[in-house]
mmCIF file of C-alpha atoms and ligand atoms in Angstrom:
data_model
loop_
_atom_site.group_PDB
_atom_site.id
_atom_site.type_symbol
_atom_site.label_atom_id
_atom_site.label_comp_id
_atom_site.label_asym_id
_atom_site.label_seq_id
_atom_site.Cartn_x
_atom_site.Cartn_y
_atom_site.Cartn_z
ATOM 1 C CA MET A 1 105.898 96.167 82.579
ATOM 2 C CA PRO A 2 105.782 96.455 78.932
ATOM 3 C CA GLU A 3 104.098 99.997 79.082
ATOM 4 C CA GLU A 4 107.320 101.016 81.002
ATOM 5 C CA TRP A 5 109.622 99.389 78.728
ATOM 6 C CA SER A 6 107.967 101.259 76.080
ATOM 7 C CA ALA A 7 108.355 104.457 77.594
ATOM 8 C CA SER A 8 111.931 104.017 78.477
ATOM 9 C CA LEU A 9 112.929 102.285 75.136
ATOM 10 C CA ALA A 10 110.763 105.179 73.386
ATOM 11 C CA ALA A 11 112.998 107.803 75.050
ATOM 12 C CA ARG A 12 115.987 106.293 73.301
ATOM 13 C CA GLY A 13 114.353 106.038 69.847
ATOM 14 C CA GLU A 14 113.368 102.378 69.729
ATOM 15 C CA ARG A 15 110.183 101.208 67.761
ATOM 16 C CA SER A 16 107.505 100.570 70.053
ATOM 17 C CA PHE A 17 107.113 96.529 69.475
ATOM 18 C CA THR A 18 110.685 96.235 71.026
ATOM 19 C CA ALA A 19 109.131 96.691 74.599
ATOM 20 C CA LYS A 20 106.738 93.839 74.171
ATOM 21 C CA GLN A 21 109.514 91.916 72.528
ATOM 22 C CA VAL A 22 111.863 92.448 75.706
ATOM 23 C CA PHE A 23 108.743 91.656 78.034
ATOM 24 C CA HIS A 24 108.190 88.386 76.157
ATOM 25 C CA TRP A 25 111.493 87.178 76.476
ATOM 26 C CA ILE A 26 111.596 87.890 80.188
ATOM 27 C CA HIS A 27 108.309 86.789 81.156
ATOM 28 C CA ARG A 28 107.103 84.472 78.402
ATOM 29 C CA ARG A 29 110.338 82.865 77.924
ATOM 30 C CA GLY A 30 112.118 83.290 81.148
ATOM 31 C CA VAL A 31 115.118 84.778 79.603
ATOM 32 C CA LEU A 32 117.057 87.555 81.277
ATOM 33 C CA ASP A 33 120.331 87.591 79.882
ATOM 34 C CA PRO A 34 120.211 90.335 76.985
ATOM 35 C CA ALA A 35 122.837 88.761 74.957
ATOM 36 C CA ALA A 36 120.283 85.637 74.649
ATOM 37 C CA MET A 37 117.568 87.960 73.431
ATOM 38 C CA THR A 38 118.382 87.203 69.391
ATOM 39 C CA ASN A 39 115.696 89.074 68.114
ATOM 40 C CA LEU A 40 117.041 92.657 69.532
ATOM 41 C CA PRO A 41 119.249 94.652 67.736
ATOM 42 C CA ALA A 42 122.931 94.473 69.365
ATOM 43 C CA ARG A 43 122.931 98.059 70.645
ATOM 44 C CA LEU A 44 119.801 97.566 72.333
ATOM 45 C CA ARG A 45 121.085 94.114 73.868
ATOM 46 C CA GLU A 46 124.113 96.217 75.117
ATOM 47 C CA HIS A 47 122.058 98.855 76.405
ATOM 48 C CA LEU A 48 119.910 96.469 78.532
ATOM 49 C CA VAL A 49 123.305 95.053 79.791
ATOM 50 C CA ALA A 50 124.413 98.282 80.781
ATOM 51 C CA GLU A 51 121.238 98.932 82.578
ATOM 52 C CA GLY A 52 121.949 95.608 84.633
ATOM 53 C CA LEU A 53 119.118 93.354 83.033
ATOM 54 C CA GLY A 54 120.461 89.816 83.734
ATOM 55 C CA GLU A 55 120.002 87.110 86.070
ATOM 56 C CA VAL A 56 118.714 88.196 89.231
ATOM 57 C CA LEU A 57 118.456 84.370 90.974
ATOM 58 C CA THR A 58 120.755 81.762 90.326
ATOM 59 C CA PRO A 59 119.656 78.071 91.276
ATOM 60 C CA GLU A 60 121.871 76.654 93.763
ATOM 61 C CA ARG A 61 120.166 73.275 94.493
ATOM 62 C CA VAL A 62 116.767 71.515 93.760
ATOM 63 C CA HIS A 63 115.778 68.966 96.290
ATOM 64 C CA ARG A 64 113.518 66.448 95.174
ATOM 65 C CA SER A 65 111.022 64.681 97.456
ATOM 66 C CA GLU A 66 109.655 61.353 96.853
ATOM 67 C CA ASP A 67 106.009 62.674 96.285
ATOM 68 C CA GLY A 68 107.362 65.133 93.950
ATOM 69 C CA THR A 69 107.665 68.135 95.754
ATOM 70 C CA ARG A 70 110.620 70.008 94.516
ATOM 71 C CA LYS A 71 112.459 72.674 96.909
ATOM 72 C CA LEU A 72 114.685 75.160 95.113
ATOM 73 C CA LEU A 73 117.578 77.008 96.810
ATOM 74 C CA LEU A 74 117.998 80.156 94.908
ATOM 75 C CA ARG A 75 120.913 82.688 95.379
ATOM 76 C CA LEU A 76 120.664 86.335 95.117
ATOM 77 C CA ARG A 77 123.079 88.706 93.684
ATOM 78 C CA ASP A 78 124.265 89.779 96.962
ATOM 79 C CA GLY A 79 124.902 86.018 97.871
ATOM 80 C CA ALA A 80 121.740 85.599 100.312
ATOM 81 C CA THR A 81 119.658 82.490 99.593
ATOM 82 C CA ILE A 82 115.757 82.007 99.606
ATOM 83 C CA GLU A 83 113.435 79.177 98.968
ATOM 84 C CA THR A 84 110.694 78.456 96.804
ATOM 85 C CA VAL A 85 108.753 75.161 96.531
ATOM 86 C CA LEU A 86 106.833 73.222 93.396
ATOM 87 C CA LEU A 87 103.824 71.235 94.627
ATOM 88 C CA PRO A 88 102.613 69.035 91.968
ATOM 89 C CA SER A 89 99.091 67.333 92.307
ATOM 90 C CA VAL A 90 97.893 64.995 89.749
ATOM 91 C CA SER A 91 94.497 66.323 88.591
ATOM 92 C CA GLY A 92 91.705 64.050 87.638
ATOM 93 C CA PRO A 93 88.803 66.240 87.588
ATOM 94 C CA GLY A 94 87.507 66.424 90.880
ATOM 95 C CA SER A 95 90.280 64.289 92.093
ATOM 96 C CA GLN A 96 91.318 64.271 95.836
ATOM 97 C CA ALA A 97 94.718 65.335 95.095
ATOM 98 C CA GLN A 98 93.273 68.059 93.192
ATOM 99 C CA LEU A 99 91.049 69.001 95.925
ATOM 100 C CA ASP A 100 94.180 68.909 98.363
ATOM 101 C CA ALA A 101 96.008 71.283 96.028
ATOM 102 C CA ASP A 102 93.069 73.575 95.522
ATOM 103 C CA ALA A 103 92.678 74.020 99.478
ATOM 104 C CA ALA A 104 96.367 74.270 99.680
ATOM 105 C CA ALA A 105 96.046 77.311 97.212
ATOM 106 C CA GLY A 106 93.177 78.706 98.428
ATOM 107 C CA ASP A 107 90.832 77.511 95.490
ATOM 108 C CA ASP A 108 87.342 77.566 95.992
ATOM 109 C CA THR A 109 86.191 74.165 94.730
ATOM 110 C CA ASP A 110 82.755 75.670 94.115
ATOM 111 C CA ASP A 111 84.094 78.099 91.592
ATOM 112 C CA GLU A 112 85.996 75.538 89.708
ATOM 113 C CA ASP A 113 83.945 76.380 86.733
ATOM 114 C CA ASP A 114 86.228 77.551 84.100
ATOM 115 C CA ASP A 115 87.383 74.146 82.896
ATOM 116 C CA ALA A 116 85.352 71.510 84.305
ATOM 117 C CA GLY A 117 83.815 70.771 81.119
ATOM 118 C CA SER A 118 86.859 70.868 78.870
ATOM 119 C CA ASP A 119 88.620 68.250 81.028
ATOM 120 C CA ALA A 120 86.280 65.529 80.150
ATOM 121 C CA GLY A 121 88.011 62.468 78.714
ATOM 122 C CA ALA A 122 91.538 64.537 78.722
ATOM 123 C CA ALA A 123 94.593 62.583 80.266
ATOM 124 C CA PRO A 124 95.127 63.877 83.481
ATOM 125 C CA ARG A 125 97.254 66.829 83.863
ATOM 126 C CA VAL A 126 99.643 67.490 86.812
ATOM 127 C CA ARG A 127 98.888 71.077 88.242
ATOM 128 C CA VAL A 128 101.600 72.619 90.195
ATOM 129 C CA THR A 129 101.511 75.129 93.131
ATOM 130 C CA GLN A 130 104.468 77.252 93.664
ATOM 131 C CA CYS A 131 105.098 78.649 96.815
ATOM 132 C CA ILE A 132 107.274 81.790 96.986
ATOM 133 C CA SER A 133 109.359 84.344 99.375
ATOM 134 C CA THR A 134 108.957 87.748 99.700
ATOM 135 C CA GLN A 135 111.863 88.627 102.176
ATOM 136 C CA VAL A 136 114.805 87.088 102.948
ATOM 137 C CA GLY A 137 113.816 86.166 106.852
ATOM 138 C CA CYS A 138 111.065 87.902 108.264
ATOM 139 C CA ALA A 139 110.955 90.979 110.766
ATOM 140 C CA MET A 140 107.178 89.849 112.545
ATOM 141 C CA GLY A 141 109.091 87.369 115.012
ATOM 142 C CA CYS A 142 106.261 84.498 115.248
ATOM 143 C CA GLY A 143 107.892 82.026 117.620
ATOM 144 C CA PHE A 144 106.955 78.988 115.893
ATOM 145 C CA CYS A 145 108.523 80.196 112.473
ATOM 146 C CA ALA A 146 112.113 79.759 110.918
ATOM 147 C CA SER A 147 111.875 82.852 108.967
ATOM 148 C CA GLY A 148 110.587 84.631 112.132
ATOM 149 C CA VAL A 149 113.324 83.419 114.463
ATOM 150 C CA ALA A 150 115.979 84.112 111.871
ATOM 151 C CA GLY A 151 114.658 88.006 111.793
ATOM 152 C CA LEU A 152 114.792 90.031 108.612
ATOM 153 C CA LYS A 153 117.738 90.365 106.559
ATOM 154 C CA ARG A 154 116.236 92.370 103.485
ATOM 155 C CA HIS A 155 113.280 92.942 101.467
ATOM 156 C CA LEU A 156 113.096 91.004 97.949
ATOM 157 C CA GLY A 157 112.789 93.386 94.865
ATOM 158 C CA PRO A 158 109.791 92.528 92.610
ATOM 159 C CA GLU A 159 111.948 91.193 90.150
ATOM 160 C CA GLU A 160 113.295 88.647 92.662
ATOM 161 C CA ILE A 161 109.951 87.774 93.765
ATOM 162 C CA ALA A 162 108.491 87.172 90.329
ATOM 163 C CA GLY A 163 111.738 85.633 89.082
ATOM 164 C CA GLN A 164 111.048 82.862 91.351
ATOM 165 C CA VAL A 165 108.402 81.772 89.359
ATOM 166 C CA LEU A 166 110.387 82.038 85.976
ATOM 167 C CA LEU A 167 112.763 79.750 87.505
ATOM 168 C CA GLY A 168 109.767 77.483 88.725
ATOM 169 C CA ARG A 169 108.069 77.174 85.554
ATOM 170 C CA ALA A 170 111.572 76.488 83.679
ATOM 171 C CA LEU A 171 111.583 73.309 85.907
ATOM 172 C CA LEU A 172 108.165 71.942 85.145
ATOM 173 C CA GLU A 173 108.322 68.393 84.094
ATOM 174 C CA GLU A 174 106.175 66.702 81.267
ATOM 175 C CA GLY A 175 102.693 67.253 81.637
ATOM 176 C CA GLU A 176 102.482 69.482 84.613
ATOM 177 C CA GLU A 177 101.062 73.100 84.327
ATOM 178 C CA LEU A 178 101.913 75.921 86.685
ATOM 179 C CA ARG A 179 98.273 76.519 88.171
ATOM 180 C CA ASN A 180 98.553 78.291 91.093
ATOM 181 C CA VAL A 181 100.967 80.748 92.821
ATOM 182 C CA VAL A 182 101.091 81.210 97.004
ATOM 183 C CA TYR A 183 102.861 83.908 98.835
ATOM 184 C CA MET A 184 103.543 81.607 101.621
ATOM 185 C CA GLY A 185 107.383 81.304 101.601
ATOM 186 C CA MET A 186 109.828 83.160 103.443
ATOM 187 C CA GLY A 187 108.909 86.665 104.816
ATOM 188 C CA GLU A 188 106.095 88.683 105.246
ATOM 189 C CA PRO A 189 104.625 89.849 101.659
ATOM 190 C CA LEU A 190 102.363 93.188 103.180
ATOM 191 C CA HIS A 191 105.406 94.199 105.159
ATOM 192 C CA ASN A 192 107.180 94.445 101.677
ATOM 193 C CA TYR A 193 104.053 95.908 100.143
ATOM 194 C CA GLU A 194 105.218 97.712 96.941
ATOM 195 C CA ALA A 195 107.523 95.088 95.855
ATOM 196 C CA THR A 196 104.862 92.593 96.275
ATOM 197 C CA ALA A 197 101.956 94.458 94.612
ATOM 198 C CA ARG A 198 104.344 94.923 91.721
ATOM 199 C CA SER A 199 105.095 91.426 91.484
ATOM 200 C CA LEU A 200 101.511 90.505 91.515
ATOM 201 C CA ARG A 201 101.167 92.823 88.453
ATOM 202 C CA LEU A 202 103.933 91.300 86.778
ATOM 203 C CA LEU A 203 102.922 87.598 87.247
ATOM 204 C CA THR A 204 99.283 88.562 86.134
ATOM 205 C CA HIS A 205 100.075 90.757 83.466
ATOM 206 C CA PRO A 206 98.215 89.202 80.180
ATOM 207 C CA GLU A 207 101.770 89.798 78.131
ATOM 208 C CA GLY A 208 103.690 87.826 80.774
ATOM 209 C CA ILE A 209 103.098 84.706 82.839
ATOM 210 C CA ASN A 210 99.400 85.717 82.667
ATOM 211 C CA LEU A 211 98.255 83.904 85.856
ATOM 212 C CA SER A 212 94.537 84.538 86.605
ATOM 213 C CA THR A 213 94.221 86.573 89.812
ATOM 214 C CA ARG A 214 92.244 84.282 91.835
ATOM 215 C CA ARG A 215 94.975 81.974 91.636
ATOM 216 C CA VAL A 216 97.351 83.887 93.525
ATOM 217 C CA THR A 217 96.962 83.720 97.288
ATOM 218 C CA VAL A 218 98.940 86.235 99.479
ATOM 219 C CA SER A 219 99.200 85.223 102.956
ATOM 220 C CA THR A 220 99.498 87.489 105.748
ATOM 221 C CA SER A 221 100.185 87.655 109.326
ATOM 222 C CA GLY A 222 97.393 90.553 109.634
ATOM 223 C CA LEU A 223 99.189 93.918 108.685
ATOM 224 C CA VAL A 224 95.763 95.505 108.704
ATOM 225 C CA PRO A 225 96.252 98.720 106.764
ATOM 226 C CA GLU A 226 98.230 96.845 103.694
ATOM 227 C CA ILE A 227 95.315 94.431 103.875
ATOM 228 C CA ALA A 228 92.846 97.322 103.029
ATOM 229 C CA ARG A 229 95.767 98.719 100.461
ATOM 230 C CA LEU A 230 95.796 95.303 98.804
ATOM 231 C CA GLY A 231 91.890 94.899 98.538
ATOM 232 C CA ALA A 232 91.683 98.612 96.886
ATOM 233 C CA ASP A 233 94.437 98.394 94.698
ATOM 234 C CA PHE A 234 93.566 94.870 92.918
ATOM 235 C CA GLY A 235 89.914 95.310 93.616
ATOM 236 C CA GLY A 236 89.663 92.180 96.037
ATOM 237 C CA GLN A 237 90.885 90.000 93.049
ATOM 238 C CA ILE A 238 93.765 88.832 94.806
ATOM 239 C CA ALA A 239 93.236 85.579 97.103
ATOM 240 C CA LEU A 240 93.946 85.980 100.647
ATOM 241 C CA ALA A 241 95.192 83.812 103.545
ATOM 242 C CA ILE A 242 95.136 85.112 107.013
ATOM 243 C CA SER A 243 97.555 83.638 109.616
ATOM 244 C CA LEU A 244 95.184 83.763 112.381
ATOM 245 C CA HIS A 245 96.331 80.851 114.719
ATOM 246 C CA ALA A 246 94.647 82.126 117.960
ATOM 247 C CA ALA A 247 90.947 83.342 118.679
ATOM 248 C CA ASP A 248 91.612 85.765 121.662
ATOM 249 C CA ASP A 249 94.291 88.464 121.814
ATOM 250 C CA ALA A 250 96.235 87.396 124.772
ATOM 251 C CA THR A 251 96.921 83.737 122.703
ATOM 252 C CA ARG A 252 97.703 85.427 119.585
ATOM 253 C CA SER A 253 100.037 88.037 120.878
ATOM 254 C CA ALA A 254 101.969 85.347 122.496
ATOM 255 C CA LEU A 255 102.390 83.391 119.241
ATOM 256 C CA MET A 256 102.681 86.540 117.108
ATOM 257 C CA PRO A 257 103.921 89.866 118.168
ATOM 258 C CA ILE A 258 102.110 91.723 115.387
ATOM 259 C CA ASN A 259 98.693 91.187 117.367
ATOM 260 C CA ARG A 260 99.976 93.689 119.861
ATOM 261 C CA LYS A 261 99.844 96.421 117.108
ATOM 262 C CA TYR A 262 96.610 95.178 115.021
ATOM 263 C CA PRO A 263 94.690 93.124 117.863
ATOM 264 C CA LEU A 264 91.716 90.828 116.570
ATOM 265 C CA ASP A 265 88.994 93.290 116.447
ATOM 266 C CA GLU A 266 91.013 95.435 113.912
ATOM 267 C CA LEU A 267 92.079 92.507 111.946
ATOM 268 C CA LEU A 268 88.547 90.841 111.775
ATOM 269 C CA ALA A 269 87.169 94.358 110.467
ATOM 270 C CA ALA A 270 89.937 94.422 107.672
ATOM 271 C CA LEU A 271 88.686 90.972 106.560
ATOM 272 C CA ARG A 272 84.903 92.057 106.921
ATOM 273 C CA ALA A 273 85.967 95.196 104.648
ATOM 274 C CA TYR A 274 87.874 93.183 102.161
ATOM 275 C CA PRO A 275 86.106 93.621 98.792
ATOM 276 C CA LEU A 276 85.792 89.690 98.197
ATOM 277 C CA PRO A 277 84.179 88.785 94.799
ATOM 278 C CA ARG A 278 80.967 86.878 95.339
ATOM 279 C CA ARG A 279 81.530 83.014 95.921
ATOM 280 C CA ARG A 280 84.877 83.427 97.142
ATOM 281 C CA ARG A 281 86.398 82.912 100.570
ATOM 282 C CA ILE A 282 88.977 84.194 102.717
ATOM 283 C CA THR A 283 91.440 81.059 103.752
ATOM 284 C CA ILE A 284 91.902 81.092 107.385
ATOM 285 C CA GLU A 285 95.481 79.726 108.314
ATOM 286 C CA TYR A 286 95.748 78.075 112.138
ATOM 287 C CA THR A 287 98.953 76.501 112.962
ATOM 288 C CA LEU A 288 98.066 74.492 116.018
ATOM 289 C CA VAL A 289 101.049 74.476 118.751
ATOM 290 C CA ALA A 290 100.393 71.928 121.441
ATOM 291 C CA GLY A 291 99.492 73.714 124.678
ATOM 292 C CA GLN A 292 99.243 77.088 123.234
ATOM 293 C CA ASN A 293 96.065 77.335 120.793
ATOM 294 C CA ASP A 294 95.061 73.902 120.529
ATOM 295 C CA ASP A 295 92.167 73.713 123.135
ATOM 296 C CA PRO A 296 88.852 72.978 122.043
ATOM 297 C CA ALA A 297 87.475 75.839 124.019
ATOM 298 C CA GLU A 298 89.896 78.106 121.529
ATOM 299 C CA ALA A 299 87.920 76.490 118.510
ATOM 300 C CA ARG A 300 84.513 77.250 119.590
ATOM 301 C CA ARG A 301 85.714 81.002 120.194
ATOM 302 C CA LEU A 302 87.294 80.948 116.671
ATOM 303 C CA ALA A 303 84.004 79.480 115.189
ATOM 304 C CA LYS A 304 82.195 82.424 117.270
ATOM 305 C CA LEU A 305 84.904 85.024 115.908
ATOM 306 C CA LEU A 306 84.829 83.964 112.370
ATOM 307 C CA ARG A 307 80.692 83.911 112.338
ATOM 308 C CA GLY A 308 79.635 85.426 109.143
ATOM 309 C CA ILE A 309 82.818 86.013 107.114
ATOM 310 C CA PRO A 310 82.956 84.092 103.907
ATOM 311 C CA VAL A 311 86.013 81.565 105.142
ATOM 312 C CA LYS A 312 87.689 78.261 104.768
ATOM 313 C CA ILE A 313 89.960 77.085 107.767
ATOM 314 C CA ASN A 314 93.143 75.162 107.156
ATOM 315 C CA LEU A 315 94.565 73.591 110.390
ATOM 316 C CA ILE A 316 98.319 73.113 110.184
ATOM 317 C CA PRO A 317 99.627 70.980 112.802
ATOM 318 C CA MET A 318 103.008 72.744 113.779
ATOM 319 C CA ASN A 319 106.034 71.707 111.932
ATOM 320 C CA PRO A 320 108.911 71.393 114.557
ATOM 321 C CA ILE A 321 111.651 73.926 113.953
ATOM 322 C CA GLU A 322 115.116 73.470 115.512
ATOM 323 C CA ALA A 323 115.210 77.139 117.135
ATOM 324 C CA SER A 324 112.169 76.332 119.310
ATOM 325 C CA SER A 325 110.764 73.902 121.616
ATOM 326 C CA LEU A 326 107.056 74.204 120.432
ATOM 327 C CA GLY A 327 105.621 71.704 118.571
ATOM 328 C CA PRO A 328 102.164 70.271 117.339
ATOM 329 C CA PRO A 329 99.716 68.607 119.148
ATOM 330 C CA GLY A 330 98.806 64.829 118.871
ATOM 331 C CA LEU A 331 96.605 63.335 116.192
ATOM 332 C CA GLU A 332 93.717 63.367 118.640
ATOM 333 C CA ARG A 333 93.616 67.083 119.573
ATOM 334 C CA VAL A 334 93.948 67.957 116.139
ATOM 335 C CA ALA A 335 90.935 66.058 115.045
ATOM 336 C CA ALA A 336 88.962 67.319 118.151
ATOM 337 C CA PHE A 337 89.727 70.711 117.151
ATOM 338 C CA GLN A 338 88.556 70.353 113.561
ATOM 339 C CA GLU A 339 85.462 68.554 115.044
ATOM 340 C CA VAL A 340 84.573 71.831 116.816
ATOM 341 C CA LEU A 341 84.770 73.799 113.554
ATOM 342 C CA THR A 342 83.043 71.238 111.197
ATOM 343 C CA GLN A 343 80.306 70.882 113.675
ATOM 344 C CA ALA A 344 79.956 74.815 113.741
ATOM 345 C CA GLY A 345 79.336 74.656 109.834
ATOM 346 C CA TYR A 346 82.524 75.457 108.800
ATOM 347 C CA SER A 347 84.792 74.143 105.640
ATOM 348 C CA CYS A 348 87.850 72.743 107.696
ATOM 349 C CA PHE A 349 90.947 71.233 106.417
ATOM 350 C CA VAL A 350 93.937 69.538 107.989
ATOM 351 C CA ARG A 351 96.957 69.895 105.920
ATOM 352 C CA ARG A 352 99.468 67.022 105.647
ATOM 353 C CA ARG A 353 102.903 67.554 105.571
ATOM 354 C CA ARG A 354 104.765 66.896 102.001
ATOM 355 C CA GLY A 355 108.269 66.884 101.015
ATOM 356 C CA ASP A 356 108.915 65.631 104.328
ATOM 357 C CA ASP A 357 112.170 63.728 103.003
ATOM 358 C CA VAL A 358 113.478 67.059 101.645
ATOM 359 C CA SER A 359 115.111 69.069 104.348
ATOM 360 C CA ALA A 360 112.529 71.227 105.633
ATOM 361 C CA ALA A 361 114.542 74.237 107.115
ATOM 362 C CA CYS A 362 111.843 76.868 106.326
ATOM 363 C CA GLY A 363 108.894 74.741 107.854
ATOM 364 C CA GLN A 364 105.951 76.492 106.160
ATOM 365 C CA LEU A 365 107.201 75.747 102.795
ATOM 366 C CA VAL A 366 106.356 72.024 102.865
ATOM 367 C CA LEU A 367 102.747 72.383 104.499
ATOM 368 C CA LEU A 368 100.851 72.954 101.602
ATOM 369 C CA GLY A 369 99.274 69.654 101.242
ATOM 370 C CA ALA A 370 95.796 69.544 102.543
ATOM 371 C CA LYS A 371 93.352 66.499 103.577
ATOM 372 C CA PRO A 372 89.547 67.776 103.291
ATOM 373 C CA LYS A 373 87.616 66.459 105.844
ATOM 374 C CA VAL A 374 83.926 67.724 105.268
ATOM 375 C CA ARG A 375 84.256 68.948 101.695
ATOM 376 C CA ARG A 376 84.641 66.233 99.009
ATOM 377 C CA ALA A 377 83.997 66.134 95.273
ATOM 378 C CA VAL A 378 80.617 66.456 93.722
ATOM 379 C CA GLY A 379 80.567 65.098 90.414
HETATM 380 N N1 SAH B 401 104.378 85.873 106.631
HETATM 381 C C1 SAH B 401 103.151 85.220 105.792
HETATM 382 C C2 SAH B 401 103.417 84.218 104.795
HETATM 383 C C3 SAH B 401 104.593 83.382 105.008
HETATM 384 S S1 SAH B 401 104.073 82.068 106.203
HETATM 385 C C4 SAH B 401 102.007 84.491 106.992
HETATM 386 O O1 SAH B 401 102.531 84.440 108.166
HETATM 387 O O2 SAH B 401 101.092 84.697 106.571
HETATM 388 C C5 SAH B 401 103.000 80.735 105.768
HETATM 389 C C6 SAH B 401 102.193 80.034 106.681
HETATM 390 O O3 SAH B 401 103.325 79.001 107.405
HETATM 391 C C7 SAH B 401 101.899 80.926 107.974
HETATM 392 O O4 SAH B 401 100.397 80.810 107.871
HETATM 393 C C8 SAH B 401 102.743 80.537 108.902
HETATM 394 O O5 SAH B 401 102.102 80.871 110.040
HETATM 395 C C9 SAH B 401 102.864 79.183 108.635
HETATM 396 N N2 SAH B 401 103.836 78.561 109.436
HETATM 397 C C10 SAH B 401 105.247 79.325 109.571
HETATM 398 N N3 SAH B 401 106.151 78.235 110.267
HETATM 399 C C11 SAH B 401 105.325 77.474 110.711
HETATM 400 C C12 SAH B 401 105.907 76.145 111.273
HETATM 401 N N4 SAH B 401 107.125 75.849 111.718
HETATM 402 N N5 SAH B 401 104.600 75.223 111.153
HETATM 403 C C13 SAH B 401 103.538 75.394 110.594
HETATM 404 N N6 SAH B 401 103.296 76.591 109.944
HETATM 405 C C14 SAH B 401 104.164 77.211 110.082
HETATM 406 FE FE1 SF4 B 402 107.060 85.990 109.127
HETATM 407 FE FE2 SF4 B 402 105.009 84.822 108.409
HETATM 408 FE FE3 SF4 B 402 106.810 83.417 109.893
HETATM 409 FE FE4 SF4 B 402 105.349 85.240 111.144
HETATM 410 S S1 SF4 B 402 104.889 83.198 110.133
HETATM 411 S S2 SF4 B 402 107.965 85.130 111.103
HETATM 412 S S3 SF4 B 402 104.857 86.724 109.754
HETATM 413 S S4 SF4 B 402 107.172 84.388 107.882
#
């Protein structure tokens, strides 16, 4: 944060505006190498090098899919690798593609009020959603997830989390705009709470990347105390996505071990208590796994369970992973599940796979496209 740079640089007798300059170099221009911070005095640049400031992530590979999805493989200083994905969508006002991206990113179409007017007559822009990782692997052990099967190798630091967005932004193409960031890559963000919270502050800092809090979505498997903490620390402004994947405890515990620690009644109470701003909704993610949680009776239970909570539901047919024999249900079964929820009055989307032709080692990363069934553009 610039305030912290200010304190540490003031202690060295630097003038106060140098703190802002350093922060701007990093967060506005994406430059982490002090040697390239040309408007800083040489002795300060040397000090920053000595303090260890420098690149924390090195792009190793970029896979570009035919649909424009780009998956970046990034190497950390200790040699571990993580992934981040850029998902572009052409955005005529109210276009289908925009709705897709909004649904993926947890945007409510009904609070798209900030630029509706100013878009009139403008050339279509390409809005990009970036999906970022918070850990190398994950400790939560969900059986359908590549990160869960791999287990936790280590937490990422805040600079490694926010740094993914600096690199993603540097890869934006002509006409593209970074619009949303979703914490849906590798790892459980709320298991790495401190670093996640700090990265949220960095990404939304007005002197930096300056993302709007409501365009940043944190997805969690349901760490109840940390959901409350996130709500309190950010006043409910950060968009929340919950990986529910079942509507009864037995089914959920079988798919997601975390449910044994925080069962559904506690999780639902945490959602009810989240200080959600008016007209905003919590995204419910529901990965459909054949024979496990895809029965229409489970959809009915889900409809009942969520009653009274402002939600929208994203159904995600499971992306098969090598380490598991679990897989997605057929299309008809997916449609039947959706129909129950739609009939019950929920806004319910089926996500389609994107970036299929880039290798999908980290299944969830390529599952951000969405196909709205019930909610269409209004004007
Ligand atoms: N740990 C967090 C965020 C990362 S996972 C969480 O679980 O919410 C992001 C989403 O991808 C979660 O909803 C997760 O359940 C889903 N996911 C993981 N592996 C998947 C797979 N193989 N197929 C479909 N969805 C998957
Ligand atoms: Fe971790 Fe989320 Fe994968 Fe579960 S689904 S193992 S919480 S990354």
